[in-house]
Short mmCIF file of C-alpha atoms in Angstrom, two decimals:
data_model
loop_
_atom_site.label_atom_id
_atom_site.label_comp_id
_atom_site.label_asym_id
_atom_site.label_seq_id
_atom_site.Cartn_x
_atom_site.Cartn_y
_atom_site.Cartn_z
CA UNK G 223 -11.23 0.54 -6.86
CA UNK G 224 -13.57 -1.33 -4.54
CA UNK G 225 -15.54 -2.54 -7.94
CA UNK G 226 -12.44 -3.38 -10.12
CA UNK G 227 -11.27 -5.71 -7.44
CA UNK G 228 -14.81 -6.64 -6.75
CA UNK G 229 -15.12 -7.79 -11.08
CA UNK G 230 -11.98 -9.13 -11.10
CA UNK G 231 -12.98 -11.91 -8.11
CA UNK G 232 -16.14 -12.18 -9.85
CA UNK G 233 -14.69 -13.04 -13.08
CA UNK G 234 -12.06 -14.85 -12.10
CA UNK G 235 -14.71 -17.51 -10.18
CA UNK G 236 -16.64 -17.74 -13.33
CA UNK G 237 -13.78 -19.11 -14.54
CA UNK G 238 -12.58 -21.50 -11.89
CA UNK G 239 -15.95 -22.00 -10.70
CA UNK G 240 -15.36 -22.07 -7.39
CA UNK G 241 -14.83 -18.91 -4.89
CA UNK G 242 -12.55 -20.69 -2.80
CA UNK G 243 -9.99 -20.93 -5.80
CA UNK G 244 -10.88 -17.45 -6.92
CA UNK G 245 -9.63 -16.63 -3.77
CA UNK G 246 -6.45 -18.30 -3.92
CA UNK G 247 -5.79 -16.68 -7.39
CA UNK G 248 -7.10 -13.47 -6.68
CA UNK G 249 -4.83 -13.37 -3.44
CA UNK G 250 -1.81 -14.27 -5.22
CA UNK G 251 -1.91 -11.30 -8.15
CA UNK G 252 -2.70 -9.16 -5.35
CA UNK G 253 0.42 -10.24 -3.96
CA UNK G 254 2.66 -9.62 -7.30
CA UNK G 255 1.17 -6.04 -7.70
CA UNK G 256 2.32 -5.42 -4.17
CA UNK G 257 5.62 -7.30 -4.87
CA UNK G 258 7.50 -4.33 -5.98
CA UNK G 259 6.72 -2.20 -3.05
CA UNK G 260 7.44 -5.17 -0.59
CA UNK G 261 10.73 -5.45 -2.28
CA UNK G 262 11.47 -1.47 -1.55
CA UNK G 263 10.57 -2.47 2.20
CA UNK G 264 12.91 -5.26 2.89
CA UNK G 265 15.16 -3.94 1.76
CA UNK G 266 14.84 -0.61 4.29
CA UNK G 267 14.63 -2.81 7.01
CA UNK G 268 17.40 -4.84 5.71
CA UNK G 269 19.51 -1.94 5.89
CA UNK G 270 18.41 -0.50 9.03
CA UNK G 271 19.03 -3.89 10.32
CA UNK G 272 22.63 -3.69 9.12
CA UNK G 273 22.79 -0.02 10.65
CA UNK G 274 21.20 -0.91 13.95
CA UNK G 275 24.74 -1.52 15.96
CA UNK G 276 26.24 1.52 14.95
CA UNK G 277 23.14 3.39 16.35
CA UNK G 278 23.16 1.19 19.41
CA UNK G 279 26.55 2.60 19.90
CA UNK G 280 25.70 6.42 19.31
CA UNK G 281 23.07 5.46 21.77
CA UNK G 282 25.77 5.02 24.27
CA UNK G 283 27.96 7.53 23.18
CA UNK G 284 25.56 10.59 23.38
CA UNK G 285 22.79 8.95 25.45
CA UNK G 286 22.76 11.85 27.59
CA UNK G 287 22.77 14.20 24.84
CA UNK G 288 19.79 14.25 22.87
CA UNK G 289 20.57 16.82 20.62
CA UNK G 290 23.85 15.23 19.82
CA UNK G 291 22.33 12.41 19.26
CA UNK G 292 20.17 13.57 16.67
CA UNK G 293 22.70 15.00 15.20
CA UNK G 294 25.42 12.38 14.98
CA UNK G 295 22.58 10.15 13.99
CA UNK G 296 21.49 12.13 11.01
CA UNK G 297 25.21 12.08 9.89
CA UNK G 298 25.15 8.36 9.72
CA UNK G 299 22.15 8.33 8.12
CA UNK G 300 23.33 10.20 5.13
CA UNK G 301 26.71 8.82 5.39
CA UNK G 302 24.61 5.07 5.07
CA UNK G 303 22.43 6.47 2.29
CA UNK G 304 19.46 5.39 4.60
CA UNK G 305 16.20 7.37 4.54
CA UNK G 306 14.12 6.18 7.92
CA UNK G 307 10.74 6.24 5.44
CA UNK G 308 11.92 3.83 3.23
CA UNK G 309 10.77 0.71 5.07
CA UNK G 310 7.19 2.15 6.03
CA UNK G 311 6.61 4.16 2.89
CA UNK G 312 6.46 1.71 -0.03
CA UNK G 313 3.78 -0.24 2.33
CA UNK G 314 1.68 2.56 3.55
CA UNK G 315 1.52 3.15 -0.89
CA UNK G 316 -0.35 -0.18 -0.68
CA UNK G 317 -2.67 0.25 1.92
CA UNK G 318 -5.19 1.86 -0.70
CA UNK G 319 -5.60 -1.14 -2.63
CA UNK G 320 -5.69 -3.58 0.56
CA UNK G 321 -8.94 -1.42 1.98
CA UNK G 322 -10.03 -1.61 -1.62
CA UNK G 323 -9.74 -5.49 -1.61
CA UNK G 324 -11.37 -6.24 1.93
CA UNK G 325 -13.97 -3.89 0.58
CA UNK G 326 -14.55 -6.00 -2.52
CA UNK G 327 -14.40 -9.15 -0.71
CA UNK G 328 -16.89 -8.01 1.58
CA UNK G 329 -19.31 -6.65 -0.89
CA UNK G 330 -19.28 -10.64 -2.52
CA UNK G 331 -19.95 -12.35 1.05
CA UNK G 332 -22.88 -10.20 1.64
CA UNK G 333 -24.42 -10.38 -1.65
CA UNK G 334 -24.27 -14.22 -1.36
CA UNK G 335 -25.25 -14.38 2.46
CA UNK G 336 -28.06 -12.75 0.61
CA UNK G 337 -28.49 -15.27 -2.55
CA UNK G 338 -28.33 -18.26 -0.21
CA UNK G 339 -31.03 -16.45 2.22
CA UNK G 340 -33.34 -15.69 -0.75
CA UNK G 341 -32.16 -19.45 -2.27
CA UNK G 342 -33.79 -21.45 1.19
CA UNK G 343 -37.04 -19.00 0.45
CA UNK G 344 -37.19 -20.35 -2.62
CA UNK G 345 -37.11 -24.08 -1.75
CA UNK G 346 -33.98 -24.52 -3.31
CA UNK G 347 -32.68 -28.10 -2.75
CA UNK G 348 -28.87 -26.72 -3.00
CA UNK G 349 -29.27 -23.13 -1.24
CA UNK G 350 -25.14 -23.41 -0.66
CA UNK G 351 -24.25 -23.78 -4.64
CA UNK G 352 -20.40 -25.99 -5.19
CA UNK G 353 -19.15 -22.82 -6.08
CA UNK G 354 -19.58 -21.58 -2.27
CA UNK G 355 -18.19 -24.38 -0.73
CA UNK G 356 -14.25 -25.49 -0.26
CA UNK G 357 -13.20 -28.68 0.39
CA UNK G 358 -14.20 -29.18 4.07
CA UNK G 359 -15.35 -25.87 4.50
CA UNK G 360 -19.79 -26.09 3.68
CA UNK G 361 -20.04 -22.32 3.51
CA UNK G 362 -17.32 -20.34 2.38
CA UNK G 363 -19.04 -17.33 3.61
CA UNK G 364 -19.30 -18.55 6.93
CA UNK G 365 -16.43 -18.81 9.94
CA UNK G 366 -14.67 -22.14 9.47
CA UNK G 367 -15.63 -23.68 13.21
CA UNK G 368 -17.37 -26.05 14.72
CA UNK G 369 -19.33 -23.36 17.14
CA UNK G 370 -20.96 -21.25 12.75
CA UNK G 371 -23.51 -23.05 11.29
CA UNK G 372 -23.19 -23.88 7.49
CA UNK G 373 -26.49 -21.25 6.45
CA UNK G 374 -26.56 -17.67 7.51
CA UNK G 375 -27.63 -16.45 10.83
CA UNK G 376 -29.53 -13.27 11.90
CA UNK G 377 -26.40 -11.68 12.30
CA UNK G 378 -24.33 -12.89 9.17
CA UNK G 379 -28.06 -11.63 7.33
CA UNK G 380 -27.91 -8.58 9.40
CA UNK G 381 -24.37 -7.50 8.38
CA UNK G 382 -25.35 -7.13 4.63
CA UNK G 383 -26.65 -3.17 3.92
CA UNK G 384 -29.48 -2.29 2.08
CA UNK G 385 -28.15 -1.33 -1.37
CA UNK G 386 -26.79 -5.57 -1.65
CA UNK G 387 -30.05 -6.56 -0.27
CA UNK G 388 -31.73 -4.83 -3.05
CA UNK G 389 -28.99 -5.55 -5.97
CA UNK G 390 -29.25 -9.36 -4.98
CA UNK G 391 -33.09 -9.26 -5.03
CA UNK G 392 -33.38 -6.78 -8.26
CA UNK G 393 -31.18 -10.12 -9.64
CA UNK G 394 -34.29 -12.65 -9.66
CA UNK G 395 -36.49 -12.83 -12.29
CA UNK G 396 -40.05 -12.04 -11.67
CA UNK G 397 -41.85 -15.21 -10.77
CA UNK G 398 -38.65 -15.60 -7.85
CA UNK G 399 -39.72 -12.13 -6.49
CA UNK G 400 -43.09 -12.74 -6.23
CA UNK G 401 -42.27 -16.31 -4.47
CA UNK G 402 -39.86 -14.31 -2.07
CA UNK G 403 -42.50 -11.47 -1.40
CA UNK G 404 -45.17 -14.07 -1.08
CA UNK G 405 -43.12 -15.79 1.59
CA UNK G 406 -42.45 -12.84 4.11
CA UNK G 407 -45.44 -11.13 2.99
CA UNK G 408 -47.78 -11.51 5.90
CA UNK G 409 -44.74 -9.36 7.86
CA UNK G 410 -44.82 -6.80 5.65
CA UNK G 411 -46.85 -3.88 5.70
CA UNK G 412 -50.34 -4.54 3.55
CA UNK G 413 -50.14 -1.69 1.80
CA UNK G 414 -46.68 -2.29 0.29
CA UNK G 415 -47.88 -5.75 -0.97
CA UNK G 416 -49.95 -3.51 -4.11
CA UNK G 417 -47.05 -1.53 -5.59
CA UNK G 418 -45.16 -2.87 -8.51
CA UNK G 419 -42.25 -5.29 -7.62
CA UNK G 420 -39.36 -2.32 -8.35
CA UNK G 421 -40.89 -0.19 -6.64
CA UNK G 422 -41.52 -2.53 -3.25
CA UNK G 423 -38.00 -3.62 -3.44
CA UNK G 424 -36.79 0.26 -2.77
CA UNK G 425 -39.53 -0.01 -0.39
CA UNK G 426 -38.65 -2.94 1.67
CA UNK G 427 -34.97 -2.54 1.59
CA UNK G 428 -34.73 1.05 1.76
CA UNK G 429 -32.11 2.44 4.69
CA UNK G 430 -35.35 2.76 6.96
CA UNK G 431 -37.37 -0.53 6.13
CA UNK G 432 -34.40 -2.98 5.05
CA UNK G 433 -33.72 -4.26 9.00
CA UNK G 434 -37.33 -5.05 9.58
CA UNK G 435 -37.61 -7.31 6.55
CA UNK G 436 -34.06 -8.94 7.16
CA UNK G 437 -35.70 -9.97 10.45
CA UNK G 438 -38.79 -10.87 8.50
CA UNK G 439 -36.53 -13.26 6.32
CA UNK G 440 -35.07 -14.78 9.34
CA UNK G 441 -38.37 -15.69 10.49
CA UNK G 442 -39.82 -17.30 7.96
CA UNK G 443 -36.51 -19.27 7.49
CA UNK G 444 -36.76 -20.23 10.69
CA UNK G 445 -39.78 -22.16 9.88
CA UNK G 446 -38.76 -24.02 6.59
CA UNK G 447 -37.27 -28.04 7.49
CA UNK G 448 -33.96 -27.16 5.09
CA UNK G 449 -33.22 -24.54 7.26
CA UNK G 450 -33.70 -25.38 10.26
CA UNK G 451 -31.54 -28.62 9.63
CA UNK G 452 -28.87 -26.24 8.70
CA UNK G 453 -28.90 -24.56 11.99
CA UNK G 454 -29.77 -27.28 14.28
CA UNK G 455 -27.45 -27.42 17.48
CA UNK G 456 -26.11 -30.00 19.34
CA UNK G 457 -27.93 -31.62 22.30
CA UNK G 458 -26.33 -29.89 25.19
CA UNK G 459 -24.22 -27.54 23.32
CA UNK G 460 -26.10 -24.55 22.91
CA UNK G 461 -25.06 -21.51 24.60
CA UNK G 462 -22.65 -23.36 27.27
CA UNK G 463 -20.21 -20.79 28.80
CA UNK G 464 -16.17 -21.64 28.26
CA UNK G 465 -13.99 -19.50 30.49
CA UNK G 466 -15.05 -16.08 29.19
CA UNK G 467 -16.91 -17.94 26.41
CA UNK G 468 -20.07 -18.46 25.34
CA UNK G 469 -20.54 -21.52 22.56
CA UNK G 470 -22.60 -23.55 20.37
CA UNK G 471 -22.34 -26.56 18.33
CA UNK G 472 -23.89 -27.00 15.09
CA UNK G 473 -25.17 -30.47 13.67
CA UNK G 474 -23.59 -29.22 10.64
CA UNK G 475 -21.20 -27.27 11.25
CA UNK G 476 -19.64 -25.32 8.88
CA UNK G 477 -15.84 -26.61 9.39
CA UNK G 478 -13.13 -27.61 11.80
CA UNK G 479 -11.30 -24.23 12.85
CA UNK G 480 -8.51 -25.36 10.12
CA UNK G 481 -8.24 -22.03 8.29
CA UNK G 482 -8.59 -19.88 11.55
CA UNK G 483 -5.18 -22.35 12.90
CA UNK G 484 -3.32 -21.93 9.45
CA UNK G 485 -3.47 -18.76 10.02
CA UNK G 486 -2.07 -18.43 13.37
CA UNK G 487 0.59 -20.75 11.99
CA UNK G 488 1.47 -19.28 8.83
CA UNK G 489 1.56 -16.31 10.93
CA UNK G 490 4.54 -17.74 13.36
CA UNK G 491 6.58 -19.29 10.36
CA UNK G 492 6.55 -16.01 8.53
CA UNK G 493 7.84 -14.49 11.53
CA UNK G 494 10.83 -17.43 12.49
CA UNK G 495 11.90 -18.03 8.61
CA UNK G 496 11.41 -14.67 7.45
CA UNK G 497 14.56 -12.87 8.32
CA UNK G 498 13.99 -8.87 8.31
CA UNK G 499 11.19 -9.87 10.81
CA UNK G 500 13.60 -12.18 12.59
CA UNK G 501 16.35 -9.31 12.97
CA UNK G 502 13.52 -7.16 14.25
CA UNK G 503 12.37 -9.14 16.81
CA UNK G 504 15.85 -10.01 18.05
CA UNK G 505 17.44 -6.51 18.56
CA UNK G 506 18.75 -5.35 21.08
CA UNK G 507 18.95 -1.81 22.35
CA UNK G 508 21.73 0.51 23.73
CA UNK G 509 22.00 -1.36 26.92
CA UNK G 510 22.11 -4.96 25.11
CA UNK G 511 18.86 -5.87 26.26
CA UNK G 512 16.19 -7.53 24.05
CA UNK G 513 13.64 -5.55 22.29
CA UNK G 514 10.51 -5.43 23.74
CA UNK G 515 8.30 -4.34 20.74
CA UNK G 516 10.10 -6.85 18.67
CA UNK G 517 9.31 -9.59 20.99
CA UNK G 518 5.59 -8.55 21.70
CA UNK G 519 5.01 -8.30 17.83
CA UNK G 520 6.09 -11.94 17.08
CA UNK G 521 3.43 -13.30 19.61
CA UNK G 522 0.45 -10.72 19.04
CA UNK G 523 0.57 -10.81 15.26
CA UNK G 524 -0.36 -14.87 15.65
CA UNK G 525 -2.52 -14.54 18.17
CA UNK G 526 -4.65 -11.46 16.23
CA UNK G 527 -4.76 -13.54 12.87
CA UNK G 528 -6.48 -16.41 14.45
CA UNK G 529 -9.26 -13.68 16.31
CA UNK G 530 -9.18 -12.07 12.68
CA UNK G 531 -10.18 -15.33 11.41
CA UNK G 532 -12.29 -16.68 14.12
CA UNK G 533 -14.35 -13.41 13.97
CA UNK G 534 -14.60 -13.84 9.51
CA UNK G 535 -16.21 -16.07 6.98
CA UNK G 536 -13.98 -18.59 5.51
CA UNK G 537 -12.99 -16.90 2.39
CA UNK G 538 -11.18 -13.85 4.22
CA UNK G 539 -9.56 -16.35 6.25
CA UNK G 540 -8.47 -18.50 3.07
CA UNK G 541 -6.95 -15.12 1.66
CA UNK G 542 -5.03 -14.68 4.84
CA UNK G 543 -3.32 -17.92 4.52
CA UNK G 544 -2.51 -17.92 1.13
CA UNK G 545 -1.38 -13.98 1.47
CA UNK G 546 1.02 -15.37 4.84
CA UNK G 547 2.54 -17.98 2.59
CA UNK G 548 2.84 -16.12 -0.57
CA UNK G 549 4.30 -13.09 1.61
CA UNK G 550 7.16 -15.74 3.31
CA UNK G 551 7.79 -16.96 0.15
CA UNK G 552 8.11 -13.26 -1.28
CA UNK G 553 10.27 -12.67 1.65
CA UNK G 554 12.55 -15.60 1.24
CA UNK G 555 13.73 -14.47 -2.87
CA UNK G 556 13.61 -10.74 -2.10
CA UNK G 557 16.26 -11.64 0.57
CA UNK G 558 18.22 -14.21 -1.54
CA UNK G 559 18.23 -11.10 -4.54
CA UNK G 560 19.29 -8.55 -1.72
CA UNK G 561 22.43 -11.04 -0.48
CA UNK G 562 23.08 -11.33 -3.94
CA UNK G 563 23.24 -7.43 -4.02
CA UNK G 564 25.61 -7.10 -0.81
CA UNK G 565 27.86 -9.65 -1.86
CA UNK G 566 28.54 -7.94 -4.91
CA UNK G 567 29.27 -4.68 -3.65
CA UNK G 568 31.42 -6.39 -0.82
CA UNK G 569 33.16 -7.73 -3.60
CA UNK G 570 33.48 -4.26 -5.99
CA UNK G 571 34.69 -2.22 -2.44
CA UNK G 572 37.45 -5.08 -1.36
CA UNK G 573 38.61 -4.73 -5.25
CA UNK G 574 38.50 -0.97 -5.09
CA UNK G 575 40.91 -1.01 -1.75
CA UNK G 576 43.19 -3.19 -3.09
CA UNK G 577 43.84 -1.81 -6.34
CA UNK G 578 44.46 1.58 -4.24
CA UNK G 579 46.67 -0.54 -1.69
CA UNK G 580 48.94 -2.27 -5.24
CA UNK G 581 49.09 1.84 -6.27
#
């Protein structure tokens, strides 16, 4: 699953041309696909917000009798035609494909943390191709802040395994691999330098070697006047504690913490305008008071999708804006079609009891 998802971004950026639209796209027919199960959700909570007061007031009733409880709620389940699973289910169906999706996503940042890497080796005058780039945002696969740089780090490098190192390298044509070798060669071991180039590459980036020559990369980076413009800090700004902070800022910086703030935002309107979540975090329990978890979850979920996003490259934090609004928007006609739904069968049962109240 992790390569299906992983061709179909792919392919759909070679037709765009751009990852940061690929994204977008890519985010959205994720979205659809899940828009069937989403629909099967809302509309369990939708119900079990509808059910809620009557459970409130067997709450009260048989408080102090928790088998009776259970009981006389079971009842009203069945007599409510409302199965407890069927707001959790149809999304736990779709967790699959979302680990198969953050998988795939992954798998492109790392093997283009490791293009651009092998791209400033290579005296490339555009290591960071158009494609990788979105609109203010100079590295898509870096964090969108003012405290990333707009080329990969040691640690951004370090994060990529072993088999992407080698897939991205195995991708060069000959004369590139010999440049590359050439480059970190004098940190290699000498005796590696005579084998064939297929046969160094499952040398130098096997699970054993592949650390030692990511660091060997970085080095030799670290010397070349493209990079180290790319990294440069600010006067004054490098390493200067915040609170329980420690930050830098880049000459060129990668972006302006937009993305990481939409996010965060997206995150809160989703929350007030979508209404299931609304309901949720505005019940009350037995004793009329508000409920806690309810409350709690409309402030952490913001607050965790800006660390998320603070904490990611720029693409996974494009794909969790777009999948915020496309979910509120989701939210909004799956509700509309539910109303829709309820008014109808308002309508059929008030018919039904007066045609039995005219008998």
């Amino acid at each position: 699953m992790n390569d299906f998802l992983y061709g179909i971004l792919n392919s759909i950026c070679g037709i765009v041309q751009n990852y940061g639209i690929a994204v977008i796209v890519f985010t959205i027919l994720l979205r659809l696909v899940c828009m069937p199960f989403d629909y099967k959700s809302r509309k369990g909570m939708r119900k079990m917000a509808l059910i809620q007061p009557k459970l409130n007031e067997l709450q009260k009733k048989y408080g102090n009798d928790k088998q009776k409880f259970q009981q006389k709620q079971a009842e009203l389940m069945r007599k409510e035609h409302y199965n407890p699973l069927s707001s959790c289910l149809p999304m736990l169906l779709t967790w699959p494909l979302m680990i198969a999706m953050f998988g795939a996503m992954r798998a492109v940042a790392n093997e283009q943390l490791a293009m651009q890497a092998f791209r400033f080796l290579l005296g490339d005058e555009n290591p960071i191709q158009p494609a990788e780039t979105f609109l203010w945002v100079k590295n898509l696969w870096m964090t969108d802040s003012l405290f990333a740089a707009s080329a990969p780090d040691l640690n951004s490098l370090s994060m990529i395994g072993a088999g992407e190192w080698m897939k991205v390298f195995n991708n060069l044509d000959a004369d590139q691999m010999r440049a590359v070798i050439e480059s970190i060669g004098p940190s290699l071991n000498a005796e590696w330098l005579s084998m064939d180039l297929p046969t160094l590459a499952q040398t130098i980036f096997s699970d054993a070697n592949y650390k030692n020559t990511v660091t060997a990369i970085h080095n030799v980076l670290t010397t070349m006047p493209n990079y180290t413009a790319a990294v440069t800090t600010v006067p004054g700004w490098t390493n200067v504690n915040f609170m329980l902070f420690s930050i830098t800022v880049f000459q060129q910086y990668n972006g302006f913490l937009i993305l990481p703030a939409l996010a965060g935002i997206t995150q809160v309107l989703q929350t007030k305008f979508n209404p299931q979540m609304k309901e949720q975090a505005n019940q009350t329990n037995a004793n009329g008071q508000p409920n806690g978890t309810g409350k709690f979850m409309k402030y952490f979920f913001p607050i965790l999708s800006v660390f998320f996003c603070l904490t990611s490259n720029a693409a996974f934090a494009l794909y969790w804006v777009t999948s915020n609004i496309v979910m509120w928007v989701q939210s909004v006609v799956i509700t509309k079609i539910l109303e829709k739904k309820d008014q109808k069968t308002e309508t059929a049962e008030k018919s039904v009891i007066r045609e039995g109240s005219i008998k």
